[in-house]
Amino acid sequence: MRPMREVPLALARWEELSRRLEGRRVALFLDYDGTLTPIVPNPEDARLSEAMRTTLVALARHYPVAIVSGRDLPVLKGFVGLEGVFYAGSHGFDIEGPGGRSFQLEEGKALLPELDAAERELAAGFAGIPGARLERKRFSVAVHWRHVEEVRAAEVERVVDAVLARHPRLRKGGGKKVFEVQPALDWHKGRAVHWLLRALGLEGGDVLPVFLGDDLTDEDAFQVLEGRGLGLVVRGEEVRPTAADFALRDVEEVRQFLERLITRTGGTAR
Ligand SMILES: O=P(O)(O)OC[C@H]1O[C@H](O[C@H]2O[C@H](CO)[C@@H](O)[C@H](O)[C@H]2O)[C@H](O)[C@@H](O)[C@@H]1O
């Protein structure tokens, strides 16, 4: 891990980066919010731009592509809406892989009634906090506090912690002005990337998995790929430490990076 600002910018170091791709079969794993779409005030407004959609269509012709997100799987598929791309929702607990193969973590399914109970308790707890908003995904409940008054933000976390104290088999994750209440299991985006690589028959040493993401939950994937693949962090204004190898400044740089992958000479198509 190193400070975000010390991570070299991918586009500025393109020659060096593209040498690491040479002779390898590249597989792409892309986060959604903050990576393919800019962060916006309301989750339902985070729509893919036409430019990014066009880029993804071309990308998927050249490389295996999976979108790995904290979003609910059906919502994610609806937003992206592309065939020939694989999808992992609920932070990797709910996957739609190649050949119609799907995966839902069994231990996670067993905890769904507990998640339902926590969701009800969270809703009751937030009744008195204007701006707090719940977003239910199959395997997690996002507690958005972006629209909560600054002075009351700590109250949101207290409600989440109180609910979790009654549900020790659930845990709290973090993100951009959001807490995620999810099964306390050893499963995350990095494990989902492994599952997808296996399902795609891409476990060999000639394969280079490349993960692009902007948030804390993407760090699990960067760590899993350390020494094995490449991690690119979309850094925005953030200053936290990261395990990523390279950085991109924003969503537009993500698109430019993906375009370079499409057009690079000697690229290893699938
Ligand atoms: O793993 P991701 O694809 O990055 O999803 C992470 C969470 O993203 C969404 O929330 C965040 O983006 C919203 C839209 O820009 C923003 O309004 C919100 O404040 C952010 O926290 C999504 O709503 C969550 O379900 C995802 O887990």
Coordinates of N, CA and C in Angstrom, one line a residue, residues 89-229:
G89 N -22.5 -8.6 -9.1 CA -23.2 -7.5 -8.3 C -23.0 -7.8 -6.8
S90 N -23.6 -6.9 -5.9 CA -23.5 -7.1 -4.5 C -22.1 -7.4 -4.0
H91 N -21.2 -6.6 -4.5 CA -19.7 -6.7 -4.2 C -19.2 -8.1 -4.4
G92 N -19.7 -8.8 -5.5 CA -19.2 -10.1 -5.9 C -20.0 -11.3 -5.3
F93 N -21.0 -11.0 -4.5 CA -21.8 -12.2 -3.9 C -22.7 -12.8 -4.9
D94 N -23.0 -12.1 -6.0 CA -24.0 -12.5 -7.0 C -23.4 -12.3 -8.4
I95 N -23.1 -13.4 -9.0 CA -22.3 -13.3 -10.3 C -23.1 -14.0 -11.4
E96 N -23.0 -13.4 -12.6 CA -23.5 -14.0 -13.8 C -22.3 -14.1 -14.7
G97 N -21.8 -15.3 -14.9 CA -20.5 -15.6 -15.6 C -20.8 -16.1 -17.0
P98 N -19.7 -16.7 -17.6 CA -19.8 -17.2 -19.0 C -20.7 -18.4 -19.1
G99 N -21.3 -18.6 -20.2 CA -22.0 -19.9 -20.5 C -23.2 -20.0 -19.6
G100 N -23.8 -18.9 -19.2 CA -25.0 -19.0 -18.3 C -24.7 -19.5 -16.9
R101 N -23.4 -19.6 -16.5 CA -23.0 -20.0 -15.2 C -23.2 -18.8 -14.2
S102 N -24.0 -19.1 -13.1 CA -24.1 -18.1 -12.1 C -23.6 -18.6 -10.8
F103 N -23.4 -17.6 -9.9 CA -22.9 -17.9 -8.6 C -23.5 -17.0 -7.6
Q104 N -24.0 -17.6 -6.5 CA -24.4 -16.8 -5.3 C -23.8 -17.5 -4.1
L105 N -23.1 -16.8 -3.3 CA -22.4 -17.5 -2.2 C -23.4 -18.1 -1.2
E106 N -23.3 -19.4 -1.1 CA -24.3 -20.2 -0.3 C -24.5 -19.6 1.2
E107 N -23.3 -19.4 1.8 CA -23.3 -18.9 3.2 C -24.0 -17.5 3.2
G108 N -23.9 -16.8 2.1 CA -24.5 -15.5 2.0 C -26.0 -15.6 1.9
K109 N -26.4 -16.6 1.2 CA -27.9 -16.8 1.0 C -28.5 -17.2 2.4
A110 N -27.8 -18.0 3.2 CA -28.3 -18.4 4.5 C -28.5 -17.1 5.4
L111 N -27.8 -16.1 5.1 CA -27.9 -14.9 5.9 C -28.9 -13.8 5.4
L112 N -29.6 -14.2 4.4 CA -30.6 -13.2 3.8 C -31.7 -12.8 4.8
P113 N -32.3 -13.8 5.5 CA -33.3 -13.4 6.5 C -32.7 -12.4 7.5
E114 N -31.5 -12.6 7.9 CA -30.9 -11.7 8.9 C -30.7 -10.3 8.3
L115 N -30.3 -10.3 7.0 CA -30.2 -9.0 6.3 C -31.5 -8.3 6.2
D116 N -32.6 -9.1 5.9 CA -33.9 -8.5 5.8 C -34.3 -7.8 7.2
A117 N -34.0 -8.5 8.3 CA -34.3 -8.0 9.6 C -33.5 -6.7 9.8
A118 N -32.2 -6.7 9.5 CA -31.4 -5.6 9.7 C -31.9 -4.4 8.8
E119 N -32.4 -4.7 7.6 CA -32.9 -3.6 6.8 C -34.1 -3.0 7.4
R120 N -35.0 -3.8 8.0 CA -36.1 -3.2 8.7 C -35.7 -2.3 9.9
E121 N -34.7 -2.8 10.6 CA -34.2 -2.0 11.8 C -33.5 -0.7 11.3
L122 N -32.8 -0.8 10.3 CA -32.2 0.4 9.7 C -33.2 1.4 9.3
A123 N -34.2 0.9 8.6 CA -35.3 1.9 8.2 C -35.9 2.6 9.4
A124 N -36.2 1.8 10.4 CA -36.8 2.4 11.6 C -35.8 3.4 12.2
G125 N -34.5 3.0 12.3 CA -33.5 3.9 12.9 C -33.3 5.2 12.2
F126 N -33.5 5.2 10.8 CA -33.3 6.4 10.0 C -34.5 7.2 9.8
A127 N -35.6 6.8 10.4 CA -36.9 7.5 10.2 C -36.7 9.0 10.7
G128 N -35.9 9.2 11.7 CA -35.7 10.6 12.3 C -34.5 11.3 11.7
I129 N -33.8 10.7 10.7 CA -32.6 11.4 10.2 C -32.9 11.8 8.7
P130 N -33.3 13.1 8.5 CA -33.6 13.5 7.1 C -32.4 13.3 6.2
G131 N -32.6 12.8 5.0 CA -31.5 12.6 4.0 C -30.9 11.2 4.0
A132 N -31.0 10.5 5.1 CA -30.5 9.1 5.1 C -31.4 8.3 4.2
R133 N -30.7 7.4 3.5 CA -31.5 6.6 2.5 C -30.9 5.2 2.4
L134 N -31.8 4.3 2.3 CA -31.4 2.9 2.2 C -31.5 2.4 0.7
E135 N -30.6 1.6 0.3 CA -30.7 1.0 -1.0 C -30.4 -0.5 -0.8
R136 N -31.5 -1.3 -1.0 CA -31.3 -2.7 -0.8 C -30.8 -3.4 -2.1
K137 N -29.7 -4.1 -1.9 CA -29.2 -5.0 -2.9 C -29.4 -6.4 -2.4
R138 N -29.3 -7.5 -3.3 CA -29.7 -8.8 -2.7 C -28.9 -9.1 -1.5
F139 N -27.5 -8.9 -1.6 CA -26.7 -9.3 -0.5 C -26.1 -8.2 0.3
S140 N -26.6 -7.0 0.2 CA -26.2 -5.9 1.1 C -27.3 -4.8 1.2
V141 N -27.2 -4.0 2.2 CA -28.0 -2.8 2.3 C -27.1 -1.6 2.4
A142 N -27.2 -0.8 1.4 CA -26.4 0.5 1.4 C -27.1 1.5 2.2
V143 N -26.4 2.1 3.1 CA -27.0 3.3 3.9 C -26.3 4.5 3.3
H144 N -27.0 5.3 2.5 CA -26.4 6.5 1.9 C -26.6 7.6 2.9
W145 N -25.5 8.4 3.1 CA -25.7 9.6 4.0 C -25.2 10.9 3.3
R146 N -25.1 10.8 2.0 CA -24.6 12.0 1.2 C -25.5 13.2 1.4
H147 N -26.8 12.9 1.7 CA -27.7 14.1 1.8 C -28.1 14.4 3.3
V148 N -27.3 13.8 4.2 CA -27.6 14.0 5.6 C -26.8 15.3 6.0
E149 N -27.4 16.1 6.8 CA -26.7 17.3 7.3 C -25.4 16.9 8.0
E150 N -24.3 17.7 7.7 CA -23.0 17.4 8.2 C -23.0 17.0 9.7
V151 N -23.7 17.9 10.5 CA -23.7 17.7 11.9 C -24.4 16.4 12.4
R152 N -25.1 15.8 11.5 CA -25.8 14.6 11.9 C -25.2 13.3 11.3
A153 N -24.1 13.5 10.5 CA -23.5 12.4 9.8 C -23.1 11.3 10.8
A154 N -22.5 11.6 12.0 CA -22.1 10.6 12.9 C -23.2 9.8 13.5
E155 N -24.4 10.4 13.5 CA -25.6 9.7 14.0 C -25.9 8.5 13.1
V156 N -25.7 8.7 11.8 CA -26.0 7.6 10.8 C -25.1 6.4 11.2
E157 N -23.9 6.6 11.5 CA -23.0 5.5 11.8 C -23.4 4.8 13.1
R158 N -23.8 5.7 14.1 CA -24.3 5.1 15.3 C -25.5 4.2 15.2
V159 N -26.4 4.6 14.3 CA -27.6 3.7 14.0 C -27.1 2.4 13.4
V160 N -26.2 2.5 12.4 CA -25.7 1.3 11.7 C -25.0 0.4 12.8
D161 N -24.2 1.0 13.6 CA -23.4 0.1 14.6 C -24.4 -0.5 15.6
A162 N -25.4 0.2 16.0 CA -26.4 -0.4 16.9 C -27.1 -1.6 16.3
V163 N -27.5 -1.4 15.0 CA -28.1 -2.6 14.3 C -27.2 -3.7 14.2
L164 N -25.9 -3.5 13.9 CA -25.0 -4.5 13.7 C -24.6 -5.2 15.0
A165 N -24.7 -4.5 16.1 CA -24.5 -5.1 17.4 C -25.5 -6.2 17.7
R166 N -26.7 -6.1 17.1 CA -27.7 -7.1 17.2 C -27.6 -8.2 16.2
H167 N -26.8 -8.0 15.2 CA -26.6 -8.9 14.1 C -25.1 -9.2 13.8
P168 N -24.5 -9.9 14.7 CA -23.0 -10.1 14.6 C -22.6 -10.9 13.4
R169 N -23.5 -11.5 12.7 CA -23.1 -12.3 11.5 C -23.2 -11.4 10.2
L170 N -23.5 -10.1 10.5 CA -23.4 -9.1 9.4 C -22.2 -8.1 9.7
R171 N -21.7 -7.4 8.7 CA -20.7 -6.4 9.0 C -20.9 -5.1 8.3
K172 N -20.1 -4.2 8.7 CA -20.2 -2.8 8.0 C -19.0 -2.6 7.1
G173 N -19.3 -2.3 5.8 CA -18.3 -1.9 4.9 C -18.4 -0.4 4.6
G174 N -17.4 0.1 3.9 CA -17.5 1.6 3.7 C -17.4 1.9 2.2
G175 N -17.7 3.2 1.9 CA -17.6 3.6 0.5 C -17.8 5.1 0.5
K176 N -18.2 5.6 -0.6 CA -18.3 7.1 -0.8 C -19.6 7.6 -0.2
K177 N -19.5 8.1 1.0 CA -20.7 8.6 1.8 C -21.8 7.5 1.8
V178 N -21.3 6.3 2.1 CA -22.2 5.2 2.2 C -21.6 4.2 3.2
F179 N -22.5 3.5 4.0 CA -22.1 2.3 4.7 C -22.8 1.2 4.1
E180 N -22.1 0.0 4.0 CA -22.7 -1.2 3.4 C -22.8 -2.2 4.5
V181 N -24.1 -2.6 4.8 CA -24.3 -3.7 5.7 C -24.4 -5.0 4.9
Q182 N -23.5 -5.9 5.2 CA -23.5 -7.2 4.4 C -23.0 -8.4 5.2
P183 N -23.2 -9.6 4.7 CA -22.8 -10.8 5.4 C -21.3 -10.7 5.8
A184 N -21.0 -11.0 7.1 CA -19.6 -11.0 7.6 C -18.9 -12.3 7.1
L185 N -18.6 -12.4 5.9 CA -18.0 -13.6 5.3 C -16.8 -13.2 4.5
D186 N -15.9 -14.1 4.4 CA -14.7 -13.9 3.6 C -14.9 -13.9 2.1
W187 N -15.7 -13.0 1.7 CA -16.0 -12.9 0.2 C -16.0 -11.4 -0.2
H188 N -15.4 -11.1 -1.3 CA -15.3 -9.7 -1.7 C -15.0 -9.7 -3.2
K189 N -14.8 -8.5 -3.7 CA -14.6 -8.3 -5.2 C -13.4 -9.1 -5.7
G190 N -12.4 -9.2 -4.9 CA -11.2 -10.0 -5.3 C -11.5 -11.5 -5.4
R191 N -12.3 -12.0 -4.5 CA -12.7 -13.4 -4.6 C -13.6 -13.6 -5.9
A192 N -14.4 -12.6 -6.1 CA -15.3 -12.7 -7.3 C -14.4 -12.7 -8.6
V193 N -13.4 -11.9 -8.6 CA -12.5 -11.9 -9.8 C -11.9 -13.3 -10.0
H194 N -11.4 -13.9 -8.9 CA -10.9 -15.3 -9.0 C -11.9 -16.3 -9.6
W195 N -13.2 -16.1 -9.1 CA -14.2 -17.0 -9.5 C -14.4 -16.9 -11.0
L196 N -14.5 -15.6 -11.5 CA -14.7 -15.3 -12.9 C -13.5 -15.8 -13.7
L197 N -12.3 -15.7 -13.2 CA -11.1 -16.1 -14.0 C -11.2 -17.7 -14.2
R198 N -11.6 -18.3 -13.1 CA -11.7 -19.8 -13.2 C -12.9 -20.2 -14.2
A199 N -14.0 -19.5 -14.1 CA -15.1 -19.8 -14.9 C -14.8 -19.5 -16.4
L200 N -13.9 -18.5 -16.6 CA -13.6 -18.2 -18.0 C -12.4 -19.0 -18.5
G201 N -11.9 -19.9 -17.7 CA -10.8 -20.7 -18.1 C -9.5 -19.8 -18.3
L202 N -9.4 -18.8 -17.5 CA -8.3 -17.9 -17.6 C -7.4 -17.9 -16.3
E203 N -7.1 -19.1 -15.9 CA -6.2 -19.1 -14.7 C -4.8 -19.2 -14.9
G204 N -4.4 -19.4 -16.2 CA -3.0 -19.6 -16.6 C -2.1 -18.4 -16.3
G205 N -0.8 -18.7 -16.3 CA 0.2 -17.6 -16.0 C 0.3 -16.7 -17.2
D206 N -0.2 -17.1 -18.4 CA -0.2 -16.2 -19.6 C -1.3 -15.1 -19.5
V207 N -2.2 -15.2 -18.5 CA -3.3 -14.3 -18.4 C -2.9 -13.1 -17.5
L208 N -3.3 -11.9 -17.9 CA -3.0 -10.7 -17.0 C -4.4 -10.1 -16.7
P209 N -4.9 -10.4 -15.5 CA -6.1 -9.7 -15.1 C -5.9 -8.3 -14.7
V210 N -6.7 -7.4 -15.2 CA -6.5 -5.9 -15.0 C -7.8 -5.4 -14.3
F211 N -7.7 -4.8 -13.2 CA -8.9 -4.4 -12.4 C -8.8 -2.8 -12.3
L212 N -9.9 -2.2 -12.7 CA -10.1 -0.7 -12.5 C -11.1 -0.4 -11.5
G213 N -10.8 0.4 -10.5 CA -11.8 0.8 -9.5 C -11.4 2.0 -8.8
D214 N -12.4 2.6 -8.0 CA -12.1 3.8 -7.4 C -12.2 3.8 -5.9
D215 N -12.8 2.7 -5.3 CA -13.3 2.8 -4.0 C -12.7 1.8 -3.1
L216 N -13.0 1.8 -1.8 CA -12.4 0.9 -0.8 C -12.6 -0.5 -1.1
T217 N -13.8 -0.9 -1.6 CA -14.1 -2.3 -1.9 C -13.3 -2.8 -3.1
D218 N -12.8 -1.8 -3.9 CA -11.9 -2.2 -5.0 C -10.5 -2.6 -4.6
E219 N -10.2 -2.1 -3.4 CA -8.8 -2.5 -2.8 C -8.7 -4.0 -2.6
D220 N -9.8 -4.6 -2.3 CA -9.7 -6.1 -2.1 C -9.3 -6.8 -3.4
A221 N -9.8 -6.2 -4.5 CA -9.4 -6.8 -5.8 C -7.9 -6.4 -6.2
F222 N -7.5 -5.2 -5.9 CA -6.1 -4.8 -6.1 C -5.2 -5.7 -5.3
Q223 N -5.6 -6.0 -4.1 CA -4.7 -6.8 -3.2 C -4.6 -8.2 -3.8
V224 N -5.7 -8.8 -4.2 CA -5.7 -10.2 -4.7 C -4.8 -10.2 -6.0
L225 N -4.8 -9.2 -6.7 CA -4.1 -9.2 -8.0 C -2.6 -8.8 -7.9
E226 N -2.2 -8.4 -6.7 CA -0.8 -7.9 -6.5 C 0.2 -9.0 -6.9
G227 N 1.1 -8.6 -7.8 CA 2.1 -9.6 -8.3 C 1.6 -10.6 -9.3
R228 N 0.3 -10.5 -9.6 CA -0.4 -11.4 -10.5 C -1.0 -10.7 -11.7
G229 N -1.5 -9.5 -11.4 CA -2.2 -8.7 -12.5 C -1.9 -7.3 -12.3

